[in-house]
mmCIF file of C-alpha atoms in Angstrom:
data_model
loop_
_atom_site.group_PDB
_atom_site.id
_atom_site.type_symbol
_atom_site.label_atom_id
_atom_site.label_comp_id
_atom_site.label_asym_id
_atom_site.label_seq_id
_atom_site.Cartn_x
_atom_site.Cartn_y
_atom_site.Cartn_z
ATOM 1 C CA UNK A 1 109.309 97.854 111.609
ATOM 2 C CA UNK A 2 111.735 94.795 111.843
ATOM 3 C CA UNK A 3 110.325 91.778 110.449
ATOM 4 C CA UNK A 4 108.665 93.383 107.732
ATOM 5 C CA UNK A 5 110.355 93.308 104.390
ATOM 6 C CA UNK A 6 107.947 94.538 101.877
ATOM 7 C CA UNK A 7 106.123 96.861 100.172
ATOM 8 C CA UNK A 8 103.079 96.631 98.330
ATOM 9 C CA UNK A 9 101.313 99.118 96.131
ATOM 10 C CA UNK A 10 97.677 97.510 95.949
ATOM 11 C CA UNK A 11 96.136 99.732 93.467
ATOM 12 C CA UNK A 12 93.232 99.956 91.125
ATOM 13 C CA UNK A 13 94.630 99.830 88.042
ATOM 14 C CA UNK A 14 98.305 98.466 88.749
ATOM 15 C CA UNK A 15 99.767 96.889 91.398
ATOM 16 C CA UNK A 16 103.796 96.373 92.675
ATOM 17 C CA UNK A 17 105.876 95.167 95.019
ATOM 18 C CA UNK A 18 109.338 96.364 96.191
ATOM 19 C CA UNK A 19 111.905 95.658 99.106
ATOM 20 C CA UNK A 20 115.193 97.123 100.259
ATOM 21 C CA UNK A 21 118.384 95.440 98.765
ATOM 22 C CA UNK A 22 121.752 96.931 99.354
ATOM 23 C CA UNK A 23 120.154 99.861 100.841
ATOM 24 C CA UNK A 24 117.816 100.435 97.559
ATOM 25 C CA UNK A 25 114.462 100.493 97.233
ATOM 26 C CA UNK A 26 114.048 97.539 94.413
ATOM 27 C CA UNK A 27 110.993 96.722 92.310
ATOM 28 C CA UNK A 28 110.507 93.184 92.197
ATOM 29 C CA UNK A 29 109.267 92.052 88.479
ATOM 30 C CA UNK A 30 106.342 90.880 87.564
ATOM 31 C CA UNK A 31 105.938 87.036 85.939
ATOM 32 C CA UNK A 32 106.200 89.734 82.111
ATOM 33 C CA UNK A 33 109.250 91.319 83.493
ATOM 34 C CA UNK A 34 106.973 94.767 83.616
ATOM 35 C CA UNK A 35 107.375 96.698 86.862
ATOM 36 C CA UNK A 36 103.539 96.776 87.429
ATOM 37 C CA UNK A 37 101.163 94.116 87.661
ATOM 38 C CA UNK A 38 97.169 94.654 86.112
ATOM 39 C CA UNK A 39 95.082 94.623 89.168
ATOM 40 C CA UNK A 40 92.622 92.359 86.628
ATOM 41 C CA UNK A 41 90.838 89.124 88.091
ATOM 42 C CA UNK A 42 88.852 86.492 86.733
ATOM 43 C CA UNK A 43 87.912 82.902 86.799
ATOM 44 C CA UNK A 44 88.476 80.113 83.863
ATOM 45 C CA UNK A 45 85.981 77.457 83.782
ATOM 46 C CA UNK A 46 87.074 74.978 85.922
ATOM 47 C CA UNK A 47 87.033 77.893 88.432
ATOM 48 C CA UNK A 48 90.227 78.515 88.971
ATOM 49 C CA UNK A 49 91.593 82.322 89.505
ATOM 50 C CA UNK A 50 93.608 84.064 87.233
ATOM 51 C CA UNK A 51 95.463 87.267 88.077
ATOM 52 C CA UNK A 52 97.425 89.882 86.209
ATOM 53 C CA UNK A 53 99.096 90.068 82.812
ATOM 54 C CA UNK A 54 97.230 87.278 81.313
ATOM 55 C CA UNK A 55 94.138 87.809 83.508
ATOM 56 C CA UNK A 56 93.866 91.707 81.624
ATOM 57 C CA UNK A 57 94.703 90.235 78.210
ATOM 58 C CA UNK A 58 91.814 88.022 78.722
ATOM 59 C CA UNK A 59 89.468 90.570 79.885
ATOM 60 C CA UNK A 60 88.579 92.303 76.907
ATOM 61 C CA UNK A 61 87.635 88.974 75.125
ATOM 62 C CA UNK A 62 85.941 88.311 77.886
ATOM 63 C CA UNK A 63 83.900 91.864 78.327
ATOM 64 C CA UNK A 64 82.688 91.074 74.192
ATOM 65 C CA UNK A 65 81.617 87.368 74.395
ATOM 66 C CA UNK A 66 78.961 89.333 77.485
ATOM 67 C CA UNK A 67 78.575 91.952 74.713
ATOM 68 C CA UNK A 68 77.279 89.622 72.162
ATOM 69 C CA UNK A 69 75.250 87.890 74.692
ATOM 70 C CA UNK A 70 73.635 90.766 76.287
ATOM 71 C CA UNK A 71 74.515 90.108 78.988
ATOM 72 C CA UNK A 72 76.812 91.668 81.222
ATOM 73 C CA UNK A 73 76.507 89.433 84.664
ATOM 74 C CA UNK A 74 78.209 86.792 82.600
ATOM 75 C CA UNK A 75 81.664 88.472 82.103
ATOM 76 C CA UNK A 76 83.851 86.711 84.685
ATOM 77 C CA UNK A 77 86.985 89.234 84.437
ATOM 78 C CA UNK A 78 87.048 92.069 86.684
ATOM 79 C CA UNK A 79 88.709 95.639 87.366
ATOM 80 C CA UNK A 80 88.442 98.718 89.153
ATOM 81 C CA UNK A 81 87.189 96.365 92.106
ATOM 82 C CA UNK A 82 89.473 98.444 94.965
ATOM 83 C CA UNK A 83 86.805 101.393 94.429
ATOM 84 C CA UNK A 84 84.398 99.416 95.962
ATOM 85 C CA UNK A 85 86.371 97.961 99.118
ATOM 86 C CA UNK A 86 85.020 97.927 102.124
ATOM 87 C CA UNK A 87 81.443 97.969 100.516
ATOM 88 C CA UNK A 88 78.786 95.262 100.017
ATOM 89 C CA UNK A 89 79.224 95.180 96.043
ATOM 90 C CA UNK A 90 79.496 91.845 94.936
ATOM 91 C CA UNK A 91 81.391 90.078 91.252
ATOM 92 C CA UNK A 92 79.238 87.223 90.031
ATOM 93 C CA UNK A 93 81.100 84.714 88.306
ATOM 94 C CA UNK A 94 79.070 82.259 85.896
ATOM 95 C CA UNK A 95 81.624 80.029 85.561
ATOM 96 C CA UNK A 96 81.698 79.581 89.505
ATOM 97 C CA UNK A 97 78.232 80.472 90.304
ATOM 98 C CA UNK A 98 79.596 82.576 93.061
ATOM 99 C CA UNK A 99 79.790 86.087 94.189
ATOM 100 C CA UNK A 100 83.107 88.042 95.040
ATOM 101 C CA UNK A 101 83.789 90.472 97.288
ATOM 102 C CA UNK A 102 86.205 92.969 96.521
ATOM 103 C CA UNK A 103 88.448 92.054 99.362
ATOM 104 C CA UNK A 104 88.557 88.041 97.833
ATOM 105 C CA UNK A 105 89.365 89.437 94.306
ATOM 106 C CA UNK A 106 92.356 92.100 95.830
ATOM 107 C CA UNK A 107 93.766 89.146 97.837
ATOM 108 C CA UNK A 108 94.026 86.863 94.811
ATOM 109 C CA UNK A 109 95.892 90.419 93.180
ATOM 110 C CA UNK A 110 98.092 90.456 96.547
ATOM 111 C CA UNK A 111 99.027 86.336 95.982
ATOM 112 C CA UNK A 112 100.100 86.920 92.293
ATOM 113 C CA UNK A 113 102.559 89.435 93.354
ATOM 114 C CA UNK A 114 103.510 87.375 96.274
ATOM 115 C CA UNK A 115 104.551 84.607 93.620
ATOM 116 C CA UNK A 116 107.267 87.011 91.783
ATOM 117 C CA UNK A 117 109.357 85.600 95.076
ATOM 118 C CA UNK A 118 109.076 81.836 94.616
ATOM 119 C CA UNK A 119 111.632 81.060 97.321
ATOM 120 C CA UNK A 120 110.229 83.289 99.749
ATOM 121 C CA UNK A 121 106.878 83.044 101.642
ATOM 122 C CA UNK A 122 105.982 86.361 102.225
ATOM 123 C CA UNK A 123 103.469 86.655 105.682
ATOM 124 C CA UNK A 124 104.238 90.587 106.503
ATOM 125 C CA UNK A 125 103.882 93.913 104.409
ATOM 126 C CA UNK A 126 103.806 97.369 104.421
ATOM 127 C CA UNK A 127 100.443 97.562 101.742
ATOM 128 C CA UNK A 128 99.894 101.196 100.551
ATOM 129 C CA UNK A 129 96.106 102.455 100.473
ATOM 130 C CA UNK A 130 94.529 105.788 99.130
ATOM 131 C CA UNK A 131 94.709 109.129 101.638
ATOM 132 C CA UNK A 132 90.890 109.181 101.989
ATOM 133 C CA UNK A 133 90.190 105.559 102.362
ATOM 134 C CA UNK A 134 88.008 105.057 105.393
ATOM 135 C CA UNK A 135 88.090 102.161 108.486
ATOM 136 C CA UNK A 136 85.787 100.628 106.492
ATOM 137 C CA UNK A 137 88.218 100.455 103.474
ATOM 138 C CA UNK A 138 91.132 99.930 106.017
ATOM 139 C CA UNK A 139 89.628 96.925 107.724
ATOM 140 C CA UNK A 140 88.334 95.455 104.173
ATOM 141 C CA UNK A 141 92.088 96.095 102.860
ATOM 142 C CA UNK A 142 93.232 94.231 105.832
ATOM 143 C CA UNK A 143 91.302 91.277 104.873
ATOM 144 C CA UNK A 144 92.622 90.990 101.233
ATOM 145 C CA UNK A 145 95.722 90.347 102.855
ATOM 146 C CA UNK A 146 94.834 87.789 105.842
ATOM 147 C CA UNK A 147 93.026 86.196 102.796
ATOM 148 C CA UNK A 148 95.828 86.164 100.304
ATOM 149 C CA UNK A 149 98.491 84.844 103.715
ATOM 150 C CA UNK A 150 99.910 88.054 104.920
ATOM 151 C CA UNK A 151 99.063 87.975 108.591
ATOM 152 C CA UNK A 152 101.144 91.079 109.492
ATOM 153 C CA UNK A 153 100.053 94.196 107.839
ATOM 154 C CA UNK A 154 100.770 97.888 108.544
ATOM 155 C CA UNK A 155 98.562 100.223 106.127
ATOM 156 C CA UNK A 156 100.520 102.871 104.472
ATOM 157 C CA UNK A 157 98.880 106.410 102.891
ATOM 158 C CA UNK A 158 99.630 106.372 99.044
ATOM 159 C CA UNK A 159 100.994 109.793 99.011
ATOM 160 C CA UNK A 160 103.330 109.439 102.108
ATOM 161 C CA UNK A 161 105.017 106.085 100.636
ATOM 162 C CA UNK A 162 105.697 108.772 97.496
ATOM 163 C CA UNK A 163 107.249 111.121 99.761
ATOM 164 C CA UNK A 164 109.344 108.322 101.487
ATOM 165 C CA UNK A 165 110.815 107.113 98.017
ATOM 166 C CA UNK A 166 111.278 111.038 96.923
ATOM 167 C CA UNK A 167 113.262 111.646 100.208
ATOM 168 C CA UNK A 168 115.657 108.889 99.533
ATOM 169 C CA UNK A 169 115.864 109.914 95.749
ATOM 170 C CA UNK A 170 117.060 113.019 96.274
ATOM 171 C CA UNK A 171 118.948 114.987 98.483
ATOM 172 C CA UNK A 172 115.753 117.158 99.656
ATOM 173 C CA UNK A 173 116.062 121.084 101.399
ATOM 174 C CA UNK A 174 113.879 122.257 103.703
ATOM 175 C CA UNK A 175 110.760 123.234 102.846
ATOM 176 C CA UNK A 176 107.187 122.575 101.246
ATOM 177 C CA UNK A 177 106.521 119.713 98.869
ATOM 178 C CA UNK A 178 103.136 118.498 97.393
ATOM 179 C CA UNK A 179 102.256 114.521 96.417
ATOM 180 C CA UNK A 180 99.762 115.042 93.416
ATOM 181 C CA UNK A 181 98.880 111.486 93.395
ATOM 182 C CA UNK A 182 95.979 110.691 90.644
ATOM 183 C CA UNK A 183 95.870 107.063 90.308
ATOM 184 C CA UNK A 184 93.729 104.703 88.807
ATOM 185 C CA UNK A 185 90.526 104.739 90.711
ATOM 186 C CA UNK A 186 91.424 108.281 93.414
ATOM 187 C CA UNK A 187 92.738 111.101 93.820
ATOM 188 C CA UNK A 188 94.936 112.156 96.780
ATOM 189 C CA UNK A 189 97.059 115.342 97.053
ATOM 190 C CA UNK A 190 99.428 115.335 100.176
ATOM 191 C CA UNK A 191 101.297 118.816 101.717
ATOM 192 C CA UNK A 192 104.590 117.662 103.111
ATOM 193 C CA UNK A 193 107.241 119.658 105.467
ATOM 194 C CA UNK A 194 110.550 118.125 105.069
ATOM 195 C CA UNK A 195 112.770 119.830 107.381
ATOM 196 C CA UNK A 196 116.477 118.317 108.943
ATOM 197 C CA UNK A 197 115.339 115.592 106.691
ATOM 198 C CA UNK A 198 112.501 115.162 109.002
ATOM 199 C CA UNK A 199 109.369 114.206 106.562
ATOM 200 C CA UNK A 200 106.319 116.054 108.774
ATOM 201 C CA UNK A 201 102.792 115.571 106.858
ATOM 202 C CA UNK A 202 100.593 118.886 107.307
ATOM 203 C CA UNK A 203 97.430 118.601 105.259
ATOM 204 C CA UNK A 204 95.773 115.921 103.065
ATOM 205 C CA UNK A 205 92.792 116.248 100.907
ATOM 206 C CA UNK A 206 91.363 113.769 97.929
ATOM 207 C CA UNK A 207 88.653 112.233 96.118
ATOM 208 C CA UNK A 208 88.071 108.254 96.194
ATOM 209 C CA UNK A 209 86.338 108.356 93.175
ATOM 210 C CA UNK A 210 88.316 110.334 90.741
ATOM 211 C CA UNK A 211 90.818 108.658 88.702
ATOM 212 C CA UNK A 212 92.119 106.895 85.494
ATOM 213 C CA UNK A 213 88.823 105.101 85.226
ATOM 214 C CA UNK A 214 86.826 108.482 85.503
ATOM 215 C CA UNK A 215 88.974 109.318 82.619
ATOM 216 C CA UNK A 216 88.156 106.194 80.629
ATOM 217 C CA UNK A 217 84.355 106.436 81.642
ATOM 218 C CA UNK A 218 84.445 110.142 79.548
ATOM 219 C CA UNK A 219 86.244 109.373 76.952
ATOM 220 C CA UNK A 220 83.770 106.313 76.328
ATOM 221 C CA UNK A 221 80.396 108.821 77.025
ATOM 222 C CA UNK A 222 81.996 111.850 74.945
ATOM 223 C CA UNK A 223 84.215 110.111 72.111
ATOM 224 C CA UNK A 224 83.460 106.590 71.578
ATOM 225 C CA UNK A 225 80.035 106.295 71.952
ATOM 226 C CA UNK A 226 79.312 109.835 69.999
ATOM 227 C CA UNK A 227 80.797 107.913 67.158
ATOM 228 C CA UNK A 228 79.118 104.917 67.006
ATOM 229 C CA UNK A 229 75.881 106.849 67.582
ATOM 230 C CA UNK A 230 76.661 108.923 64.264
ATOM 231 C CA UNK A 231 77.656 105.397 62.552
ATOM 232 C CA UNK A 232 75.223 102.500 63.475
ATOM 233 C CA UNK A 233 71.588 102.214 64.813
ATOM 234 C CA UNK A 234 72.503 100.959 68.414
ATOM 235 C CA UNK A 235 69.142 102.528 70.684
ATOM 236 C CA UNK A 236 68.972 98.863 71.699
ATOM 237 C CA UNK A 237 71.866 98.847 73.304
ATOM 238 C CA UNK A 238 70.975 102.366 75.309
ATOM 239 C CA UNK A 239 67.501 100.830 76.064
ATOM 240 C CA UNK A 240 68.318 97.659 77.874
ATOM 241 C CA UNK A 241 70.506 98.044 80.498
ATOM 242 C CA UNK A 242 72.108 94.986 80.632
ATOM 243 C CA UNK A 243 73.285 95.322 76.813
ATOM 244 C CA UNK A 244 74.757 99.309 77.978
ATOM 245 C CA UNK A 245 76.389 97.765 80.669
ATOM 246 C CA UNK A 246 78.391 95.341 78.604
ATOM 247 C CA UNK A 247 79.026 98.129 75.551
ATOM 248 C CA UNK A 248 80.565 100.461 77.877
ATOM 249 C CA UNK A 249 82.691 97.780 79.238
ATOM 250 C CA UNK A 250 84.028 96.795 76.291
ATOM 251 C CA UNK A 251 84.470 100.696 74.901
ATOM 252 C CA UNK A 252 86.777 100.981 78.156
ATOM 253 C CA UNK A 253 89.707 98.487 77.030
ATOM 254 C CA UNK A 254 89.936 101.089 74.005
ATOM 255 C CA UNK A 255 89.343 104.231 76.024
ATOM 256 C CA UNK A 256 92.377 103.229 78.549
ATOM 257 C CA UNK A 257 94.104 102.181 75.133
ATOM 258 C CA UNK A 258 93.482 105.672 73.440
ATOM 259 C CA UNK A 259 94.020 107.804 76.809
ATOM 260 C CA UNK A 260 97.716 106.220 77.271
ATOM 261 C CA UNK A 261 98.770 106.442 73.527
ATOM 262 C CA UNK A 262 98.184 110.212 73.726
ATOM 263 C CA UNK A 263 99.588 110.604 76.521
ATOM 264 C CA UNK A 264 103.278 109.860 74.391
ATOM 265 C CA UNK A 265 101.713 111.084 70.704
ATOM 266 C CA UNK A 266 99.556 114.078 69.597
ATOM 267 C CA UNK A 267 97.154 111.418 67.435
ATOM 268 C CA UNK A 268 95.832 107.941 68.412
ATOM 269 C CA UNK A 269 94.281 105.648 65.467
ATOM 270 C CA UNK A 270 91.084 103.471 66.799
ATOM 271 C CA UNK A 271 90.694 100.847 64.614
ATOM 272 C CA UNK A 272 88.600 97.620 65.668
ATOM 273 C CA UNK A 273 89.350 94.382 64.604
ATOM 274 C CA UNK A 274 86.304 92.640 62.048
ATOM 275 C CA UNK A 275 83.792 90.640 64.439
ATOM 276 C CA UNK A 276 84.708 92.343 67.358
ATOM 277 C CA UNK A 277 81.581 94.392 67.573
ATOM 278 C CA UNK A 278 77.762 92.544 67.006
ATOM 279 C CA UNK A 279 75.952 93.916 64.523
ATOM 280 C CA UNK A 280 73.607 96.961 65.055
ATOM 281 C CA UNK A 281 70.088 97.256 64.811
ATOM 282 C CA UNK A 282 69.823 97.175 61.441
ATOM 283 C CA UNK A 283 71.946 94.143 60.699
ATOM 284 C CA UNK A 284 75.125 96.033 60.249
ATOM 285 C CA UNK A 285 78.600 94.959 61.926
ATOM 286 C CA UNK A 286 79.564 97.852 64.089
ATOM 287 C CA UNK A 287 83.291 98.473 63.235
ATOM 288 C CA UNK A 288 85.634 101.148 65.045
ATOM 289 C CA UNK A 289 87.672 103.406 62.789
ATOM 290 C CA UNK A 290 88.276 106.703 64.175
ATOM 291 C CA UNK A 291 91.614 109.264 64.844
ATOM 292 C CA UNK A 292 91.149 111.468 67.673
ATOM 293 C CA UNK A 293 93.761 113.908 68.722
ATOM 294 C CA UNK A 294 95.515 115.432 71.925
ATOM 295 C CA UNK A 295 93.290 118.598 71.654
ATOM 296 C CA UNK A 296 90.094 116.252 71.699
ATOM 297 C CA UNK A 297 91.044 114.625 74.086
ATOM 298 C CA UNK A 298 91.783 117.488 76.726
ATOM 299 C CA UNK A 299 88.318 118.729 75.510
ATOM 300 C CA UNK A 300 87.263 116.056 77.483
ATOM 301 C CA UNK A 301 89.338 115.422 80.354
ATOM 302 C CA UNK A 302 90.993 118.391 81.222
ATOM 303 C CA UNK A 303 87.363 119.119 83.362
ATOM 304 C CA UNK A 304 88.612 115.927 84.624
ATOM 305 C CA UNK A 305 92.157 117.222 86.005
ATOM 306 C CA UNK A 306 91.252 120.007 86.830
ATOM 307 C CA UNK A 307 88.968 118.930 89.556
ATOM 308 C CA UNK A 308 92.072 117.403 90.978
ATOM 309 C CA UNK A 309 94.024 120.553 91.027
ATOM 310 C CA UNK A 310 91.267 122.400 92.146
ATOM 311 C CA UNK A 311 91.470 120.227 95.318
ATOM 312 C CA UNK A 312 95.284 120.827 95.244
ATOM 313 C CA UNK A 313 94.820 124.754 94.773
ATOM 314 C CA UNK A 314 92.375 124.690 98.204
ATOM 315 C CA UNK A 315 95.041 122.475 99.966
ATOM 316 C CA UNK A 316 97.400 124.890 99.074
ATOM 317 C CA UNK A 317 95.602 127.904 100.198
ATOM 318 C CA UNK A 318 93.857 126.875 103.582
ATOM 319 C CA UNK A 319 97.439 126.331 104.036
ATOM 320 C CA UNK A 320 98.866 130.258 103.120
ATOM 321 C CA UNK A 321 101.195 128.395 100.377
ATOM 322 C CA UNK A 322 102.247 129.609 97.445
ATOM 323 C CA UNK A 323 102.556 126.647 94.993
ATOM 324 C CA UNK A 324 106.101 128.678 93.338
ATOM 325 C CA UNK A 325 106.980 128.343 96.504
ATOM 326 C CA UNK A 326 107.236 124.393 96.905
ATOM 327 C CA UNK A 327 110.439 122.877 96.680
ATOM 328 C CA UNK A 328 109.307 120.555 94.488
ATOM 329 C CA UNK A 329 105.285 118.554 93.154
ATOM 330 C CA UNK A 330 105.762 114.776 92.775
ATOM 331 C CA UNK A 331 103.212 113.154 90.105
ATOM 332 C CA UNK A 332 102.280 109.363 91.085
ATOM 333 C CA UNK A 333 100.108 107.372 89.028
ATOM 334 C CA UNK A 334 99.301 106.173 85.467
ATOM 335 C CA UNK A 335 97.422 109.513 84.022
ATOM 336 C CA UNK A 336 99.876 111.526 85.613
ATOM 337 C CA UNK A 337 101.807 111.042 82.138
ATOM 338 C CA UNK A 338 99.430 112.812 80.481
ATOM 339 C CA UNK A 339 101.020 115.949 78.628
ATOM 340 C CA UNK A 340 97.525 117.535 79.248
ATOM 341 C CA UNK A 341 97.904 116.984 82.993
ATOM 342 C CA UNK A 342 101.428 118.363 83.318
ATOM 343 C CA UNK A 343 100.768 121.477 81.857
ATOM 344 C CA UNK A 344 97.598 122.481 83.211
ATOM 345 C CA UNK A 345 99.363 121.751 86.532
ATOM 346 C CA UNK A 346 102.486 123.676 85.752
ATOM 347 C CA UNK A 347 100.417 126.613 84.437
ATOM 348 C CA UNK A 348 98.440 126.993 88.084
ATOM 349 C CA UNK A 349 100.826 125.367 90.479
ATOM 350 C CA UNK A 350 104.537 124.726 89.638
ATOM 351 C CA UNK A 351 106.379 122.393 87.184
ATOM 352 C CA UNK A 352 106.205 118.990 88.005
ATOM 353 C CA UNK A 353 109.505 116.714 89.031
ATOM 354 C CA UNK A 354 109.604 114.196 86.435
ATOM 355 C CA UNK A 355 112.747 112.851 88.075
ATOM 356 C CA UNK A 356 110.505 109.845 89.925
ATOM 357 C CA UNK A 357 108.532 107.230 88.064
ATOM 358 C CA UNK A 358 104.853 107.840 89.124
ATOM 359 C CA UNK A 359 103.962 104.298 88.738
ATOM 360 C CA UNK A 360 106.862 102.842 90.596
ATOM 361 C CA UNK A 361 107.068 105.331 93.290
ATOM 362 C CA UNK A 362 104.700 104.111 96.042
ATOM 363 C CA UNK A 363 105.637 101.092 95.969
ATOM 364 C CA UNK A 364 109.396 101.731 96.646
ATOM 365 C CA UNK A 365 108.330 104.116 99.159
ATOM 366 C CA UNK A 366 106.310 101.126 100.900
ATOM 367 C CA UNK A 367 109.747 99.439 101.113
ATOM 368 C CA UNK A 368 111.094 101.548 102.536
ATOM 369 C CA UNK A 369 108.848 102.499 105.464
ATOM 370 C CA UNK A 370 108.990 98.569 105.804
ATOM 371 C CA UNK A 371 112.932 99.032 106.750
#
């Protein structure tokens, strides 16, 4: 690919950016020193962007101040914006009086991880995209990047940068291996031959709409909101749709919060700080104090997963493979952590290869491909 030095996961939830040194595929940190950026966007009042780190920790305030107002077209902090690219959805921003189009808020995600390399002005990149995305999606990914300054772009499928940075990893055999790659916002599986260290891709299948955020979108309808039903008088909030908009929104920063702590302990305490809630319909400060365990929590998204592996299961069999039989299943992406996850996908296909960080992964294997 010659002048092309990069790679660049663009994805829903988190975003990275890698390059060859010394023949390694190298993360390049973020302005936190994290390995990941937040794929979060918003605008401060003077309407200038914001991206990443500080951009996400600013969200949440952000999603209650529209919560108290009621309403929810005045939050100017946005994510989950690459499910809708190559679409006509637009982000209004009160602060700028202007819509956004997903492509304009991914290319201001694209020049915050351009910035990691100060003394380099980075116009080319390999930029990774979901299995399933569409020319629409293509072309709108495209334009994130002329917009952001990268005027030389070669898209990438998730699930085959994975299978790039596996192949270098590890000294592979011939053979089958499977990408299970269930990110923030989809869901692609990938069937890989790798034979004479020849990577040949022989079936993809996936779901643009299932991921991380499907998780947190359950755990809000099934655990969060149950509770607060049983607690406060909040039909207000159901009734108008504006105030259910923002509710949700802001029941999402503690639904991603809850679904990652579990996904490392067997019990996750909810506890909201006082005034972050308004009050209910009778006058009463809603307040947040709940434990919810492992087992209640694959109550509600194992039906979740296992739509994923179901997809996985038919890739497998349209294709007369055994999933024993795979050399090895590579997990990429955030939820792919999950305990819950892992064994459900151990019990029906084969134990996973935990030997590759899933949120690192594509990324490296952009950089690569870039080489």
């Amino acid at each position: 690919m010659g002048r092309i030095k990069y790679g660049i996961d663009l994805g829903t939830t988190n975003s990275g950016i890698a390059k060859i040194e010394k023949g390694e595929s190298v993360i390049i940190k973020s302005d936190s020193q994290g390995d990941t950026t937040p794929s979060c966007v918003g605008y401060r009042k003077k309407g200038s962007p914001m991206a990443g780190v500080r951009a996400f920790n600013t969200l949440k305030a952000d999603k209650l101040k529209a919560l108290k107002s009621g309403k929810s077209s005045e939050s100017n902090f946005w994510v989950e914006f690459k499910r809708t690219m190559g679409s006509d959805k637009k982000y209004y921003s009160s602060v700028c009086d202007e819509d956004f189009s997903s492509e304009q808020l991914s290319s201001e995600v694209l020049k915050k991880l351009k910035s990691y390399l100060q003394d380099e002005i980075i116009t080319s990149s390999v930029i990774t995209i979901p299995a399933m995305f569409n020319d629409n999606q293509k072309t709108a990914t495209q334009k994130a990047a002329e917009l952001a300054g990268i005027s030389q772009v070669e898209l990438l499928q998730e699930p085959i940068a994975a299978a790039m940075a596996y192949g270098l990893d590890e000294k592979t055999k011939d053979g089958d291996l499977l990408i299970f790659d269930f990110g923030g916002g989809t869901f692609d599986v990938c069937l890989v031959r790798m034979e004479d260290g020849i990577m040949q891709v022989k079936d993809t299948d996936g779901d643009n709409w299932l991921g991380g955020k499907t998780l947190d979108n359950a755990i809000v309808d099934e655990i969060l909101l149950p509770y607060i039903k049983d607690n406060y008088s909040i039909q207000s909030f159901l009734d108008d749709e504006a105030k259910n908009i923002a509710f949700k929104e802001s029941l999402k920063v503690e639904a991603e919060k809850l679904k990652i702590e579990l996904s490392f302990s067997k019990t996750c305490d909810i506890i909201s700080d006082i005034g972050m809630y308004p009050s209910d319909d009778d006058g009463e400060e809603i307040e947040i104090d709940l434990t919810v365990t492992q087992l209640e929590l694959e109550k509600v998204i194992g039906p979740i997963f296992q739509k994923a592996i179901d997809i996985s299961l038919e890739v497998l069999k349209r294709n007369n493979i055994d999933g024993k039989s795979l050399i090895s299943l590579i997990l990429v992406g955030g939820p792919t952590f999950s305990p819950i996850l892992r064994s459900l996908i151990e019990k029906q296909i084969k134990k996973p290869n935990t030997s590759v960080d899933p949120m690192t992964v594509v990324a490296r294997g952009a950089a690569i491909y870039a080489t």
